Amino acid sequence: MLRGMNEFDLIAELFAPLAAGYPGALGLKDDVAFLDQRPGLDIVTTVDAMVAGVHFLAKDPAGQIAAKLIRVNLSDLAAKGAAPFAVLLAAAFPRGVSEAWLRAFAQGLAADLKAFNIALIGGDTVATDGPLTLSVTAFGHVERGRALLRSGARAGDTLWVSGTIGDGTLGLRVALGELTDLDSGQRAMLLDRYRLPRPRIDLGARLVGLADAGMDISDGLVQDLGHLCRASGVGATIEAERVPLSEAARAVLRSGQTTLASLLTGGDDYELLFTAPPEAEGAIRALGGVSPIGRVEVGAGVRVRAGGGAVIPIVSGGWSHF
Ligand code: ADP
Ligand code: MG
């Protein structure tokens, strides 16, 4: 079905080695896999699909596509405080995909599975006349009953984010050939932030017991915070000047080629957004790489305030709550 390599060779030669460290995968030789249950731990699961031309560019390197596919899922687990242990992969490869492409894809998968110490435990492989379409389902362990949920935020909590915000959306613009006047180091940094999310797995795990609520930021800080607020039945105010920005993002802002509003609503950050009671501030700061950006309030909806207290209007597609 695939040029140069049939589906069974592909699974046996390229994918089965990725299951080697996990007995429950049965070497990808059976119809199912077994999940590793552990006393005192919940198994949490999540799935993300990516389509060429929508979530990545068809010409992106195969290994990089594989890495992003794994990482967007691990980011969801990290946001729950869960440690990943396994993934399933459903792949619809364009008919006629080359063996070299498939090998590079499998190499990218292998590198990330190794880096995160997880196994590929099964999946499905088909050919399509449409665009490359990939879906990963990831599984993780978290202390029973203690996963960080979107619904746990309480009025009075401090709002926190990890890392810097807005680099992903700027990186996409670099990938599309824009922002050419930035220096090359900054362009490379932004591109890397767009192409290779860093799931905040260690941070997420350490937030269990400290944070009240958590999620990862994939569709824009403001929109994702809106989802968290709705799930928790609260409102929130972001203090814009406290939102951490990279040097590169500041440079783009100064040049007038972006606005704070678009950095706060752009996607592909894959940082963590979480809320915690004020008493936890010291312990959370000690984790490093996190910034308080505002407060959870009684009510509903998300407001963004500038330094002087004025509300910054946020207008963004798909977000209708202003
Ligand atoms: P079925 O006939 O039930 O669809 P397959 O022949 O597709 O089964 O799958 C055989 C084995 O290979 C199963 O263990 C399955 O989980 C595994 N497998 C198939 N495709 C993939 C993939 N893309 N990634 C990982 N494992 C896969
Ligand atoms: Mg079967």
Coordinates of C-alpha atoms and ligand atoms in Angstrom, one line a residue:
M1 CA 0.0 0.0 0.0
L2 CA 2.9 2.4 0.6
R3 CA 5.6 2.6 -2.0
G4 CA 8.7 0.6 -1.2
M5 CA 7.4 -0.7 2.1
N6 CA 4.2 -2.5 2.9
E7 CA 2.2 -1.8 6.1
F8 CA 3.5 -5.0 7.8
D9 CA 7.2 -4.3 7.1
L10 CA 6.7 -0.8 8.4
I11 CA 5.2 -2.0 11.7
A12 CA 7.7 -4.8 12.2
E13 CA 10.8 -3.0 11.1
L14 CA 10.2 0.6 12.1
F15 CA 7.6 0.6 14.9
A16 CA 8.0 -2.7 16.8
P17 CA 11.5 -1.6 18.1
L18 CA 9.8 1.4 19.7
A19 CA 7.7 -1.0 21.8
A20 CA 10.6 -3.0 23.0
G21 CA 10.9 -1.6 26.5
Y22 CA 7.2 -2.3 27.4
P23 CA 6.1 -5.9 27.9
G24 CA 2.4 -5.0 27.7
A25 CA 2.9 -3.9 24.1
L26 CA 3.3 -7.6 23.1
G27 CA 5.9 -6.5 20.6
L28 CA 3.2 -5.0 18.4
K29 CA 2.4 -8.6 17.4
D30 CA -1.1 -8.8 18.9
D31 CA -4.4 -6.9 18.4
V32 CA -4.2 -5.1 21.8
A33 CA -1.8 -3.8 24.4
F34 CA -2.0 -3.8 28.2
L35 CA -1.8 -0.7 30.2
D36 CA 0.4 -0.6 33.2
Q37 CA -1.8 -0.2 36.3
R38 CA -0.1 0.8 39.5
P39 CA -1.5 0.8 43.0
G40 CA -2.3 4.3 44.2
L41 CA -2.1 5.9 40.7
D42 CA -4.7 6.9 38.2
I43 CA -4.2 6.3 34.5
V44 CA -5.0 9.5 32.5
T45 CA -5.2 9.6 28.7
T46 CA -5.5 12.2 26.0
V47 CA -5.5 12.2 22.2
D48 CA -4.5 14.9 19.7
A49 CA -4.7 14.7 15.9
M50 CA -2.6 16.7 13.5
V51 CA -3.2 17.3 9.8
A52 CA -0.7 18.4 7.2
G53 CA -1.4 22.0 6.2
V54 CA -3.4 22.7 9.4
H55 CA -1.1 21.8 12.3
F56 CA 2.2 21.6 10.5
L57 CA 3.5 22.3 7.1
A58 CA 3.7 19.3 4.7
K59 CA 7.3 20.1 3.9
D60 CA 8.4 20.2 7.6
P61 CA 11.0 17.5 8.3
A62 CA 9.4 14.1 9.1
G63 CA 11.3 13.7 12.4
Q64 CA 10.2 17.1 13.6
I65 CA 6.5 16.3 12.8
A66 CA 6.9 13.1 14.9
A67 CA 8.3 15.1 17.8
K68 CA 5.6 17.7 17.8
L69 CA 2.9 15.0 17.6
I70 CA 4.3 13.3 20.7
R71 CA 4.9 16.5 22.6
V72 CA 1.5 18.2 22.1
N73 CA 0.1 15.1 23.9
L74 CA 2.7 15.0 26.6
S75 CA 1.9 18.7 27.3
D76 CA -1.7 17.7 28.1
L77 CA -0.5 15.1 30.5
A78 CA 2.0 17.5 32.1
A79 CA -0.8 19.9 32.7
K80 CA -2.6 17.3 34.8
G81 CA 0.6 16.6 36.8
A82 CA 0.8 13.1 35.1
A83 CA 4.0 11.3 34.1
P84 CA 3.7 9.8 30.6
F85 CA 4.4 6.1 30.1
A86 CA 3.0 5.0 26.7
V87 CA 1.5 6.2 23.4
L88 CA -0.7 4.8 20.6
L89 CA -0.2 6.1 17.1
A90 CA -2.9 6.2 14.3
A91 CA -1.4 7.2 11.0
A92 CA -2.9 7.9 7.6
F93 CA 0.1 8.3 5.3
P94 CA -0.4 9.7 1.8
R95 CA -0.3 6.9 -0.8
G96 CA 3.2 6.9 -2.3
V97 CA 5.0 8.2 0.8
S98 CA 8.7 7.3 0.4
E99 CA 10.5 4.8 2.6
A100 CA 13.1 7.5 3.4
W101 CA 10.3 9.7 4.8
L102 CA 8.9 6.9 6.9
R103 CA 12.4 6.1 8.3
A104 CA 12.9 9.7 9.2
F105 CA 9.5 9.8 10.9
A106 CA 10.2 6.6 12.9
Q107 CA 13.6 8.0 13.9
G108 CA 12.0 11.2 15.2
L109 CA 9.5 9.1 17.1
A110 CA 12.3 6.9 18.5
A111 CA 14.3 9.9 19.7
D112 CA 11.4 11.4 21.6
L113 CA 10.1 8.2 23.0
K114 CA 13.6 7.7 24.4
A115 CA 13.9 11.3 25.6
F116 CA 10.7 11.0 27.6
N117 CA 11.2 7.4 28.6
I118 CA 7.9 6.1 27.1
A119 CA 6.9 3.3 24.7
L120 CA 4.9 3.1 21.5
I121 CA 2.4 0.3 22.5
G122 CA 0.2 0.1 19.4
G123 CA -1.7 1.9 16.7
D124 CA -3.1 1.7 13.3
T125 CA -1.6 2.4 9.8
V126 CA -3.6 3.3 6.7
A127 CA -3.0 5.0 3.4
T128 CA -4.9 8.0 2.2
D129 CA -5.4 10.1 -0.9
G130 CA -5.7 13.1 1.4
P131 CA -3.1 14.9 3.5
L132 CA -0.9 13.2 6.1
T133 CA -3.0 12.8 9.1
L134 CA -1.6 11.6 12.5
S135 CA -3.1 11.0 15.8
V136 CA -1.4 10.1 19.1
T137 CA -3.1 8.9 22.2
A138 CA -0.9 9.2 25.3
F139 CA -1.2 7.6 28.7
G140 CA 0.2 8.8 32.0
H141 CA 0.2 8.1 35.7
V142 CA -0.8 10.5 38.4
E143 CA -1.4 10.1 42.2
R144 CA -4.9 8.8 42.6
G145 CA -7.5 11.6 42.7
R146 CA -4.8 14.3 42.6
A147 CA -4.7 15.2 38.9
L148 CA -4.8 19.0 38.2
L149 CA -8.2 19.7 36.6
R150 CA -9.5 22.7 34.7
S151 CA -12.4 22.8 37.2
G152 CA -10.3 23.3 40.4
A153 CA -9.7 27.1 40.3
R154 CA -11.1 29.1 43.2
A155 CA -11.7 32.9 43.6
G156 CA -8.6 34.4 45.3
D157 CA -6.2 32.0 43.6
T158 CA -3.2 33.5 41.9
L159 CA -2.9 32.8 38.1
W160 CA 0.5 31.4 36.9
V161 CA 2.1 30.5 33.6
S162 CA 5.3 28.7 32.9
G163 CA 8.0 29.9 30.4
T164 CA 7.2 32.8 28.0
I165 CA 4.0 33.5 26.1
G166 CA 3.5 34.3 22.4
D167 CA 6.7 32.7 21.0
G168 CA 4.8 29.9 19.3
T169 CA 2.6 32.2 17.3
L170 CA 5.6 34.4 16.3
G171 CA 7.5 31.2 15.3
L172 CA 4.8 30.3 12.9
R173 CA 5.2 33.7 11.3
V174 CA 8.9 33.1 11.0
A175 CA 8.1 29.6 9.4
L176 CA 5.9 31.5 6.9
G177 CA 8.8 33.8 5.9
E178 CA 7.7 36.8 7.9
L179 CA 9.6 38.9 10.6
T180 CA 12.7 38.9 8.3
D181 CA 14.2 42.0 10.1
L182 CA 14.7 40.1 13.4
D183 CA 18.3 39.0 14.1
S184 CA 18.9 35.4 13.0
G185 CA 19.4 34.1 16.6
Q186 CA 16.0 35.4 17.6
R187 CA 14.4 34.0 14.4
A188 CA 15.9 30.6 15.2
M189 CA 14.7 30.7 18.8
L190 CA 11.1 31.6 17.7
L191 CA 11.0 28.9 15.0
D192 CA 12.2 26.3 17.5
R193 CA 9.5 27.3 20.0
Y194 CA 6.9 26.8 17.3
R195 CA 8.3 23.5 16.0
L196 CA 9.4 21.8 19.1
P197 CA 7.2 22.2 22.2
R198 CA 8.8 21.4 25.5
P199 CA 6.1 19.6 27.6
R200 CA 6.5 20.8 31.2
I201 CA 6.3 17.3 32.7
D202 CA 8.5 17.9 35.7
L203 CA 6.9 21.2 36.6
G204 CA 3.4 19.6 36.2
A205 CA 4.3 16.7 38.6
R206 CA 5.6 19.2 41.2
L207 CA 2.4 21.2 41.1
V208 CA 0.4 18.3 42.3
G209 CA -0.6 19.3 45.8
L210 CA 0.3 22.9 45.3
A211 CA -2.0 24.1 42.4
D212 CA -5.8 24.0 42.4
A213 CA -6.2 23.8 38.6
G214 CA -4.1 23.4 35.5
M215 CA -4.2 23.1 31.8
D216 CA -1.7 23.6 29.0
I217 CA -1.8 26.7 26.7
S218 CA -2.2 25.5 23.1
D219 CA -4.9 27.8 21.7
G220 CA -3.8 31.1 23.1
L221 CA -3.5 32.2 26.8
V222 CA -6.7 34.2 26.9
Q223 CA -8.9 31.6 25.2
D224 CA -7.5 28.7 27.2
L225 CA -7.9 30.7 30.5
G226 CA -11.5 31.3 29.4
H227 CA -12.0 27.5 29.2
L228 CA -10.5 27.0 32.6
C229 CA -12.6 29.8 34.1
R230 CA -15.8 28.3 32.6
A231 CA -14.9 24.8 33.9
S232 CA -14.3 26.3 37.4
G233 CA -17.2 28.7 37.5
V234 CA -15.0 31.7 38.1
G235 CA -13.6 34.8 36.3
A236 CA -10.0 36.0 36.0
T237 CA -8.0 39.1 35.4
I238 CA -4.6 39.0 33.6
E239 CA -2.2 41.9 34.4
A240 CA -0.7 42.3 31.0
E241 CA 2.7 43.8 32.1
R242 CA 3.3 40.7 34.3
V243 CA 2.9 38.2 31.4
P244 CA 6.5 36.9 30.7
L245 CA 7.7 37.6 27.1
S246 CA 11.0 36.5 25.5
E247 CA 13.5 39.0 24.3
A248 CA 12.6 38.1 20.8
A249 CA 8.9 38.7 21.4
R250 CA 9.7 42.1 23.0
A251 CA 11.7 43.0 19.9
V252 CA 8.8 42.1 17.6
L253 CA 6.5 44.1 19.9
R254 CA 8.8 47.2 19.8
S255 CA 9.0 47.0 16.0
G256 CA 5.3 47.3 15.8
Q257 CA 4.9 44.0 13.9
T258 CA 2.7 42.4 16.7
T259 CA 0.5 43.6 19.5
L260 CA 0.4 42.4 23.1
A261 CA -3.2 41.3 22.4
S262 CA -2.1 39.0 19.6
L263 CA 0.7 37.5 21.7
L264 CA -1.9 36.8 24.5
T265 CA -4.3 35.2 22.0
G266 CA -1.8 33.4 19.7
G267 CA -1.5 29.6 19.8
D268 CA 1.3 26.9 20.1
D269 CA 2.8 28.0 23.4
Y270 CA 2.5 24.6 25.1
E271 CA 3.3 26.2 28.4
L272 CA 1.3 25.5 31.6
L273 CA -1.4 27.7 32.9
F274 CA -2.3 27.0 36.6
T275 CA -3.9 28.5 39.6
A276 CA -2.9 28.2 43.2
P277 CA -3.9 29.7 46.6
P278 CA -1.7 32.7 47.6
E279 CA -0.1 30.7 50.5
A280 CA 1.5 28.4 47.9
E281 CA 3.4 31.3 46.2
G282 CA 6.8 30.7 47.9
A283 CA 6.8 27.0 47.1
I284 CA 5.7 27.6 43.5
R285 CA 8.3 30.3 42.9
A286 CA 10.9 27.9 44.2
L287 CA 10.1 25.6 41.3
G288 CA 11.5 28.2 38.9
G289 CA 10.5 29.2 35.4
V290 CA 7.0 30.3 36.4
S291 CA 5.4 33.8 36.7
P292 CA 2.3 35.0 38.5
I293 CA 0.2 36.9 35.9
G294 CA -3.1 37.8 37.6
R295 CA -5.9 36.6 39.8
V296 CA -8.9 34.3 39.8
E297 CA -12.1 36.2 40.8
V298 CA -15.7 35.6 41.6
G299 CA -17.8 36.0 38.4
A300 CA -17.1 34.9 34.9
G301 CA -15.0 35.8 31.8
V302 CA -11.4 36.9 31.3
R303 CA -10.2 40.6 31.5
V304 CA -6.8 41.8 30.5
R305 CA -5.6 45.0 32.2
A306 CA -2.7 47.3 31.3
G307 CA -0.3 48.7 33.9
G308 CA -2.5 51.7 34.6
G309 CA -5.5 49.5 35.1
A310 CA -7.2 50.1 31.8
V311 CA -8.8 47.1 30.2
I312 CA -7.1 46.0 27.0
P313 CA -9.7 44.9 24.5
I314 CA -9.1 41.4 23.2
V315 CA -10.7 40.6 19.8
S316 CA -9.8 37.2 18.5
G317 CA -11.4 34.6 16.3
G318 CA -13.5 32.0 18.0
W319 CA -13.6 33.9 21.3
S320 CA -17.0 35.5 21.8
H321 CA -17.0 36.2 25.5
F322 CA -16.1 39.9 25.5
Ligands
ADP1 P1 -5.6 -4.7 12.7 O1 -5.6 -5.7 11.6 O2 -6.3 -5.1 13.9 O3 -5.9 -3.3 12.3 P2 -2.9 -4.1 12.5 O4 -2.3 -5.1 11.5 O5 -3.2 -2.8 12.0 O6 -4.1 -4.7 13.2 O7 -1.9 -4.0 13.7 C1 -1.0 -5.0 14.1 C2 -0.2 -4.5 15.3 O8 0.6 -3.4 14.9 C3 -1.1 -4.1 16.4 O9 -0.4 -4.4 17.6 C4 -1.1 -2.6 16.3 O10 -1.3 -2.0 17.5 C5 0.3 -2.3 15.7 N1 0.3 -1.1 14.9 C6 -0.3 -0.9 13.7 N2 0.0 0.4 13.2 C7 0.7 1.0 14.2 C8 1.3 2.2 14.3 N3 1.1 3.2 13.4 N4 2.0 2.5 15.4 C9 2.2 1.6 16.4 N5 1.7 0.3 16.3 C10 1.0 0.0 15.2
MG2 MG -6.3 -6.7 14.8

